[in-house]
Structure formats: structure tokens, C-alpha cells
mmCIF file of C-alpha atoms and ligand atoms in Angstrom:
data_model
loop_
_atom_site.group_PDB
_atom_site.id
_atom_site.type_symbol
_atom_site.label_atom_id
_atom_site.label_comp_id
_atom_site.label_asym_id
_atom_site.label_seq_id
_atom_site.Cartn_x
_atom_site.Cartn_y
_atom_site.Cartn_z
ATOM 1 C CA UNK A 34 124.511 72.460 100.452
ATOM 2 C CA UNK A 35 123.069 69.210 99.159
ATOM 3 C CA UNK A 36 119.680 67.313 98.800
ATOM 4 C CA UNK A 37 117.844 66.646 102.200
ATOM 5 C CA UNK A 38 118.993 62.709 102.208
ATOM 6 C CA UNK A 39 122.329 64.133 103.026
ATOM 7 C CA UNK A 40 121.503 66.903 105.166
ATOM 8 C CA UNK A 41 121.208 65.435 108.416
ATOM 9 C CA UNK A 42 118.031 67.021 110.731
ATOM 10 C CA UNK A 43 117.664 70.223 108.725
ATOM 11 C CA UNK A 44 114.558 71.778 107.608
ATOM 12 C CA UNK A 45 112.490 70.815 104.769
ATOM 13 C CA UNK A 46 112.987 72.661 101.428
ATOM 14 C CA UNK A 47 109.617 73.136 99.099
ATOM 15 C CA UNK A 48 109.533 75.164 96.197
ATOM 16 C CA UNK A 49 107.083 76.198 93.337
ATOM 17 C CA UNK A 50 107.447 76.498 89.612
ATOM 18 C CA UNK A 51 104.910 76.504 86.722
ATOM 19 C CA UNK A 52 104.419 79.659 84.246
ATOM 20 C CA UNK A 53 103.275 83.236 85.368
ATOM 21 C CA UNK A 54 99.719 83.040 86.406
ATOM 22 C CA UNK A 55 99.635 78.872 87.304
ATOM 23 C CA UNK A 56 99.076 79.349 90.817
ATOM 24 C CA UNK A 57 101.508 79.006 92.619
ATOM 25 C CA UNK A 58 101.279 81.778 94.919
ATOM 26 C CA UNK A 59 97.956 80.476 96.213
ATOM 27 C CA UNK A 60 99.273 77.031 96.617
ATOM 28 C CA UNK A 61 102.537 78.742 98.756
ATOM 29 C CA UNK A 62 100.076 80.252 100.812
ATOM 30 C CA UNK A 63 97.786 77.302 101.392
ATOM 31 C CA UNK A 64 100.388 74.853 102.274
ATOM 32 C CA UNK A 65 102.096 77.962 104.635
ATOM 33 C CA UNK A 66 98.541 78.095 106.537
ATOM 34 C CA UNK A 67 98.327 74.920 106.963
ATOM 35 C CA UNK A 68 101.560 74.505 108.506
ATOM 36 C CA UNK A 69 101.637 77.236 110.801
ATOM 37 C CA UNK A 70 97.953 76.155 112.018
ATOM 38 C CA UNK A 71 100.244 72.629 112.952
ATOM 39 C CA UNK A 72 102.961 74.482 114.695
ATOM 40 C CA UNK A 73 105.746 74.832 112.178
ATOM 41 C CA UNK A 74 108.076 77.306 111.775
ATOM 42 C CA UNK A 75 108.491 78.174 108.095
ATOM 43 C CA UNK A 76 109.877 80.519 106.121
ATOM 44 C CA UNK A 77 108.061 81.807 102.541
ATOM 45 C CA UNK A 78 110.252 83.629 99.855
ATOM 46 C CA UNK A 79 110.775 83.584 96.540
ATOM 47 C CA UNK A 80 113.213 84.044 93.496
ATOM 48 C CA UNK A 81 113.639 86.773 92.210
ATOM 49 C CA UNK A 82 113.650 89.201 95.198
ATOM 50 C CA UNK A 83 113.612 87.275 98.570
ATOM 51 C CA UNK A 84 116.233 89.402 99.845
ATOM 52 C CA UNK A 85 117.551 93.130 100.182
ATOM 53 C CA UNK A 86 119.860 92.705 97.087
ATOM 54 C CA UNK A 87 117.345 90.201 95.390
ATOM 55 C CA UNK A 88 114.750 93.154 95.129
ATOM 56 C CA UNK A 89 117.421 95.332 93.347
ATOM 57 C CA UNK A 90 117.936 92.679 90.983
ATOM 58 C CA UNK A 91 114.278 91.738 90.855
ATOM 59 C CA UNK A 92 114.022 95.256 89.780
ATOM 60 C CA UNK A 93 115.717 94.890 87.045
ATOM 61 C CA UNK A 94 115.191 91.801 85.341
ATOM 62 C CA UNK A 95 111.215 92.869 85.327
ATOM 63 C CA UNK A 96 111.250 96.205 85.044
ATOM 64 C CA UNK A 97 114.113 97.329 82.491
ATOM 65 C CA UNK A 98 113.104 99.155 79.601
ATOM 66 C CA UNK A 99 114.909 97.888 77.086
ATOM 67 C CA UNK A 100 116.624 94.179 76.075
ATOM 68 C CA UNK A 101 118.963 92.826 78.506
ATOM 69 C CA UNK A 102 121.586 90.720 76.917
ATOM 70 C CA UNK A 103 120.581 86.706 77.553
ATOM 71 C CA UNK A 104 123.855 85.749 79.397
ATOM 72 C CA UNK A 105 123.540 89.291 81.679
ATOM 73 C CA UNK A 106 119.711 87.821 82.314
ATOM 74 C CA UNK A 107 120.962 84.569 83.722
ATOM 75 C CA UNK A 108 124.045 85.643 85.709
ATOM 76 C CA UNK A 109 121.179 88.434 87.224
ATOM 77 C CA UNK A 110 119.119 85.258 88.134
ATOM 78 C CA UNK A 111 121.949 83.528 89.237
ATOM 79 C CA UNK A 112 123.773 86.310 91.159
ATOM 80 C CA UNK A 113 120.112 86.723 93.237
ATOM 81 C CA UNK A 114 120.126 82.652 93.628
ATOM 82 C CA UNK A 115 123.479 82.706 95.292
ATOM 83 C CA UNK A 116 122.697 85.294 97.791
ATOM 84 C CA UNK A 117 119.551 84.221 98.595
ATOM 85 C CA UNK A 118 120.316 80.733 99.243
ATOM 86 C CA UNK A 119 123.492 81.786 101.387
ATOM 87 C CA UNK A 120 121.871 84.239 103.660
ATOM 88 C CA UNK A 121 118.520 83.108 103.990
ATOM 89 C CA UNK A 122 117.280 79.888 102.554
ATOM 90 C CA UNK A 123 120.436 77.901 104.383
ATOM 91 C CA UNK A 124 120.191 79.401 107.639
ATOM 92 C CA UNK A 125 116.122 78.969 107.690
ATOM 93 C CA UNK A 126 117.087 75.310 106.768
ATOM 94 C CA UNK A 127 119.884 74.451 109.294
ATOM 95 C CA UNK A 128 117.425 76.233 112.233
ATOM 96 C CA UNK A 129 114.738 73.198 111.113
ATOM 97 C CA UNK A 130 112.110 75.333 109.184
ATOM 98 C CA UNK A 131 110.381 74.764 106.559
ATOM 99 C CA UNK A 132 111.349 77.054 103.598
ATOM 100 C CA UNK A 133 108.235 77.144 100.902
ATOM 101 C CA UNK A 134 109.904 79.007 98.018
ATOM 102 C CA UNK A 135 108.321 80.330 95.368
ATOM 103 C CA UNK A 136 110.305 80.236 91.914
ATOM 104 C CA UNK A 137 114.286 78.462 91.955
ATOM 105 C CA UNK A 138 116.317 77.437 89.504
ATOM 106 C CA UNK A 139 114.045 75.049 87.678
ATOM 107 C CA UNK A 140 112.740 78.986 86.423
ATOM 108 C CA UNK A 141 115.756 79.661 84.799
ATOM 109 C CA UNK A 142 116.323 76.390 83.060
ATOM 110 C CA UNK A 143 113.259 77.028 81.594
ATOM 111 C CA UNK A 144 113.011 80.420 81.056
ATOM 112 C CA UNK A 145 116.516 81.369 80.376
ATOM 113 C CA UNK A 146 117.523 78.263 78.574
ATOM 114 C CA UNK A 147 114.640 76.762 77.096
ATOM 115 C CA UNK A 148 112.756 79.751 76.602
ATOM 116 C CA UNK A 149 115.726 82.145 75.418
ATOM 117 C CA UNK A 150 119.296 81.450 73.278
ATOM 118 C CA UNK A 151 121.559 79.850 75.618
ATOM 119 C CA UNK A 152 122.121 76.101 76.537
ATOM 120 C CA UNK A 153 120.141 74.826 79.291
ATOM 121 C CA UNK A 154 122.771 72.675 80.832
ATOM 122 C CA UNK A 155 124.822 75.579 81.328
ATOM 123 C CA UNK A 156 122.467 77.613 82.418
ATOM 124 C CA UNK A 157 121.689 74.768 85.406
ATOM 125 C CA UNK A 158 125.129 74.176 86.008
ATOM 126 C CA UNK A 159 125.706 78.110 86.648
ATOM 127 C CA UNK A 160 123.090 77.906 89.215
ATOM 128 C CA UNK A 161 123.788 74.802 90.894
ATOM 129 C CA UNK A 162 127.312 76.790 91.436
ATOM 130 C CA UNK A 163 125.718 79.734 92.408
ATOM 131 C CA UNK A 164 123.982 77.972 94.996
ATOM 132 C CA UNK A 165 126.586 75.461 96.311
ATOM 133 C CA UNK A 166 124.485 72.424 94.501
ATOM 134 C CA UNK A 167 121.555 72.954 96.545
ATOM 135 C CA UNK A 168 118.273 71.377 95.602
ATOM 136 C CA UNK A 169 114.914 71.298 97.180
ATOM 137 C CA UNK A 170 113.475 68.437 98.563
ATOM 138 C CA UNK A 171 110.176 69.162 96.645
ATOM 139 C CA UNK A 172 109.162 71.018 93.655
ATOM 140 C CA UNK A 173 105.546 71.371 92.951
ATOM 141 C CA UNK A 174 104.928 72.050 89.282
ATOM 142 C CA UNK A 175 101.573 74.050 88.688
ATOM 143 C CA UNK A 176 100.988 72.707 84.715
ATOM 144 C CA UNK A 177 99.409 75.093 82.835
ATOM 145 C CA UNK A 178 98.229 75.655 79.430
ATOM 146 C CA UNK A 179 99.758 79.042 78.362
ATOM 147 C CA UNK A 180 97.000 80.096 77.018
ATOM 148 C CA UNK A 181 94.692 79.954 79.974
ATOM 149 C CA UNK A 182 97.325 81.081 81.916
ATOM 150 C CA UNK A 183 97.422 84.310 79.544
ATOM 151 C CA UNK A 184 93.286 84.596 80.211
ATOM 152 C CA UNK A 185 93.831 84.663 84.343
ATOM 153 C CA UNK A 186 96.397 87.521 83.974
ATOM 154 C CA UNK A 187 94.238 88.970 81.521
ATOM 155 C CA UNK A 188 91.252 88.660 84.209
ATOM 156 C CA UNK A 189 93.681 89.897 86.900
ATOM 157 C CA UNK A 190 94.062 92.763 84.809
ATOM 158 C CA UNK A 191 97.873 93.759 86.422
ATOM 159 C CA UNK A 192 100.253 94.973 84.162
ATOM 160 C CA UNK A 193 102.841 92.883 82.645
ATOM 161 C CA UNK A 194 106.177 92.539 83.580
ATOM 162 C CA UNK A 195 108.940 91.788 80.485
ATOM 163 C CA UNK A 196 108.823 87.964 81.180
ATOM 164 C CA UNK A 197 104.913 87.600 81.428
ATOM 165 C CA UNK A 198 104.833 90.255 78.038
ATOM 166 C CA UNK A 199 107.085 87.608 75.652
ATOM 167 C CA UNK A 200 105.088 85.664 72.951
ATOM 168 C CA UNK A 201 102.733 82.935 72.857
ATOM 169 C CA UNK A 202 105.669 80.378 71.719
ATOM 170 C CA UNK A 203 108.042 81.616 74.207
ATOM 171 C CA UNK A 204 105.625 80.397 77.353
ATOM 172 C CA UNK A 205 104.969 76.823 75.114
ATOM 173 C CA UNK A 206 108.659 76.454 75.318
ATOM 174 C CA UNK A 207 109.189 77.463 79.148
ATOM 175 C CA UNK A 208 106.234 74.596 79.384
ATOM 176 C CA UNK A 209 107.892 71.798 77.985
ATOM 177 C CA UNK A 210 111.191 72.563 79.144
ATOM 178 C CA UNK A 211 109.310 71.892 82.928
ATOM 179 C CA UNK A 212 107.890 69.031 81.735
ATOM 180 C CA UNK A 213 111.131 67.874 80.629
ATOM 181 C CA UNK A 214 112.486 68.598 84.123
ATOM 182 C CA UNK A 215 109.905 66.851 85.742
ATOM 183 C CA UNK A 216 110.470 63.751 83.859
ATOM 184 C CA UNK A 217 114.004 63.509 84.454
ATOM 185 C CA UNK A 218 113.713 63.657 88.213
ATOM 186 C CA UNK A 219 110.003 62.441 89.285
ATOM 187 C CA UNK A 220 111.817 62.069 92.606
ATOM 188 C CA UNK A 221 112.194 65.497 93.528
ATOM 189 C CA UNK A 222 108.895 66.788 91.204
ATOM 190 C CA UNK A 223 105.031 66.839 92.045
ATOM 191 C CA UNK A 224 103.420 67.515 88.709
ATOM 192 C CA UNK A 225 100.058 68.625 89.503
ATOM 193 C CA UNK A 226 97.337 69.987 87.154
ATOM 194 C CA UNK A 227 96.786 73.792 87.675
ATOM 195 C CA UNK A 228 93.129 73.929 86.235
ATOM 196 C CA UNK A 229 91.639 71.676 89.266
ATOM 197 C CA UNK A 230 90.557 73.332 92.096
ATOM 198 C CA UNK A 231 92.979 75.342 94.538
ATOM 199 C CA UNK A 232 91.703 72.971 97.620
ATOM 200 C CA UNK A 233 92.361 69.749 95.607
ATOM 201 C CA UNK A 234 95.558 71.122 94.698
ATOM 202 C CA UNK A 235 96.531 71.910 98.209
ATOM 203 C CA UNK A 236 95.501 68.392 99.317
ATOM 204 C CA UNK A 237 97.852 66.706 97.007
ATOM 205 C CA UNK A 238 100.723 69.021 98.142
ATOM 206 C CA UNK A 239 100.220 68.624 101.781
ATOM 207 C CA UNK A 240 100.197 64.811 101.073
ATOM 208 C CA UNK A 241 103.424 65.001 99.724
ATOM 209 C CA UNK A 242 104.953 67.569 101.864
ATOM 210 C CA UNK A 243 104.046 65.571 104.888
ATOM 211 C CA UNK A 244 106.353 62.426 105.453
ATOM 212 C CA UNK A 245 108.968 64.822 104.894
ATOM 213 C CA UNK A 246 107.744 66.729 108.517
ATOM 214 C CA UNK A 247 108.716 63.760 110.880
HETATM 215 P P1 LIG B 902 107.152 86.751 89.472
HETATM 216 O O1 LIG B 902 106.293 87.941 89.588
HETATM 217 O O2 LIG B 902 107.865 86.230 90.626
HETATM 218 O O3 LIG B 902 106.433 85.530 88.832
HETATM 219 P P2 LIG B 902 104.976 85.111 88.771
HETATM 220 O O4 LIG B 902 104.482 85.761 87.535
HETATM 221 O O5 LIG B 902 105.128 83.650 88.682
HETATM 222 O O6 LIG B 902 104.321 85.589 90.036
HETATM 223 O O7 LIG B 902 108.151 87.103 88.292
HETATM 224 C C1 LIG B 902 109.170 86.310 88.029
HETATM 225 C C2 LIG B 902 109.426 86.298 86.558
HETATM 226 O O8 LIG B 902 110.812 86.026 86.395
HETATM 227 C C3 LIG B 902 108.671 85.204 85.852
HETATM 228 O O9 LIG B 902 108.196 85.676 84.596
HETATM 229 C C4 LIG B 902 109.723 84.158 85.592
HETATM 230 C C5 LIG B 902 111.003 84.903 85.581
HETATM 231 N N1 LIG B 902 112.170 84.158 86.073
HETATM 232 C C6 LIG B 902 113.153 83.782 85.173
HETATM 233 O O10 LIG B 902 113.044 84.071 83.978
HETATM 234 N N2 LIG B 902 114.249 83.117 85.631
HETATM 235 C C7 LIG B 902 114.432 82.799 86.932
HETATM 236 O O11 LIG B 902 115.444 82.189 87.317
HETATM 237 C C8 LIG B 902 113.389 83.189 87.858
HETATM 238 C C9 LIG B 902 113.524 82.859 89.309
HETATM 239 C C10 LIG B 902 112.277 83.857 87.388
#
């Protein structure tokens, strides 16, 4: 599957990045309110675990006790990516919804190469071929200082999962890896600010999301 310019009347693809506790959730929701309230049909998942097999892996890459080896991390991430995209985000797609996804593979190019060991062109290319090349016609990044994202889980007061536990300088990296992303293809990317206000925020995604609707 490629980029909506060649996919001819299919849905409309819009997914979420940023580090843990940026927002994005809220925004998913927000811009999934507001187009149900206008009659679309969407779909809302997310990476890991939109799927049966995705929550097994999901299981694991949050919840092991233990290290898991950086390659087995990314071909985890990947392996969840491929089945994802091939049994739910491409059907919701070719039926003409709108799939508003939270987390793809702009995650592990920053979190498993930029944050971690490995090389994040390979790590993109191994998801691009997981996925059969498919890339979303938007991707909000929530921008977020790690530190105040580390106060709003802190305030949330969940307990952390083994990404959201790594070190100050590990989330500083997984920043500016995103940033990097988002300069290198300002046509797919919305960068937005995650400190202004959630119905700001919405207002500047709905403005973008919304030429892509006719
Ligand atoms: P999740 O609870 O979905 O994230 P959030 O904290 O944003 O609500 O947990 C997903 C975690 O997995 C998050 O820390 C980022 C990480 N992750 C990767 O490292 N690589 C990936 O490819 C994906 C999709 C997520």
C-alpha cells in the first residue's frame, strides 16, 4: 500500500506520535468526536496492540521483566506493524474510513533507532517492508519537553511501562529523532506544540485533517 496521492478514493490515514504522556490520546479522541458528530465512519487504533496478535505482542514489549535484545524489540514492533496494517488498517482504508492511529512507525524510528543501538534507516526500512510501504497521509507530532512530559505521568500517577521507565537522555533522543522526521518530510508532518491547550490543539488538527475529507 502506498501514500494517499496514489491510492485512488480510499480512506484517509491519520496517525499520532510524540513521547509517552504528549497527548496524543486526547487529540485521537477529539478529532474522532468531531468526525463522527459530521458523519464519518472512522476507525481508532493504535500500535502496539490494535489487534488480537498486536495485544500479545503489546504484552510483551511493555510488560517483560527483563531486557529484550534491541533487534528482537524492533522485529516485535515490526511483526505487530505488519499484521495490523494487513488486517485492519488496509481494509478500514479501502472501505473509505478514516483510520486515526495512534503510534506507527515514526515510534520505532525513534524509539528503537534513535533512542536504542541500532541504525535508524534500517530500522524504517524493516517497517516500511513490514507494512508493504504504507504511509499515512498525516502525522500529527505532539512536541513535548521530556521533562514535562515526565511531570504529567508523574501527576497521572499510573505505573510505568519499560519504555516510559528509560532515562532522562533516552526520551531527549526519541525527541529529536521526531524532530528530525518532521523536518525531512513537512509534507506528511503537523508539528504542533503539546503545552497549548487541548482545544487549540484540536483546531489545528481538524484544519489539517479536513481538505483531505472531500
Ligand atoms: P503506549 O501506552 O501506547 O504509549 P503512550 O505512552 O504513548 O500511551 O505504549 C507504547 C510504548 O511503546 C511507548 O513507550 C513507545 C513504544 N513504542 C516503541 O518503542 N516502538 C514502536 O514502534 C511503537 C509503536 C511504540
Amino acid at each position: 500500500m502506498i501514500p494517499r496521492q496514489a491510492r485512488d478514493g480510499a480512506g484517509v490515514w491519520v496517525t499520532f506520535e510524540g513521547g509517552d504522556g504528549s497527548g496524543k490520546t486526547t487529540q485521537a479522541a477529539l478529532l474522532e468526536q468531531w468526525l463522527e458528530a459530521s458523519g464519518r465512519s472512522v476507525v481508532r487504533t493504535r500500535e502496539p496492540g490494535g489487534t488480537d496478535v498486536g495485544a500479545l505482542v503489546r504484552d510483551i514489549v511493555l510488560h517483560h521483566r527483563g531486557d529484550i535484545a534491541p533487534r528482537a524489540e524492533a522485529l516485535l514492533y515490526a511483526a505487530d506493524r505488519a499484521h495490523h496494517v494487513e488486517t485492519l488498517v488496509r481494509p478500514a482504508l479501502e472501505r473509505g474510513d478514516v483510520v486515526i492511529q495512534d503510534r506507527y512507525l515514526d515510534s520505532s524510528v525513534a524509539y528503537q533507532g534513535a533512542g536504542r543501538v541500532l541504525d535508524a534507516g534500517e530500522v524504517r526500512n524493516l517497517s516500511l517492508w513490514a507494512a508493504g510501504g504504507a504511509l499515512p497521509d498525516v502525522t500529527v507530532l505532539l512536541d513535548l519537553d521530556p521533562q514535562q512530559a515526565r511531570a504529567r505521568l508523574d501527576a497521572a500517577d499510573k505505573p510505568f511501562d519499560r519504555l516510559e521507565a528509560e532515562r532522562a537522555d533516552f526520551h531527549a533522543r526519541v525527541r529529536a529523532a521526531y524532530l528530525e522526521l518532521a523536518a525531512a518530510d513537512p509534507a506528511r508532518f503537523l508539528v504542533l506544540d503539546a503545552t497549548r491547550p487541548a482545544a487549540e490543539l484540536a483546531a489545528a488538527v481538524r484544519a489539517r485533517v479536513e481538505p483531505l475529507l472531500a
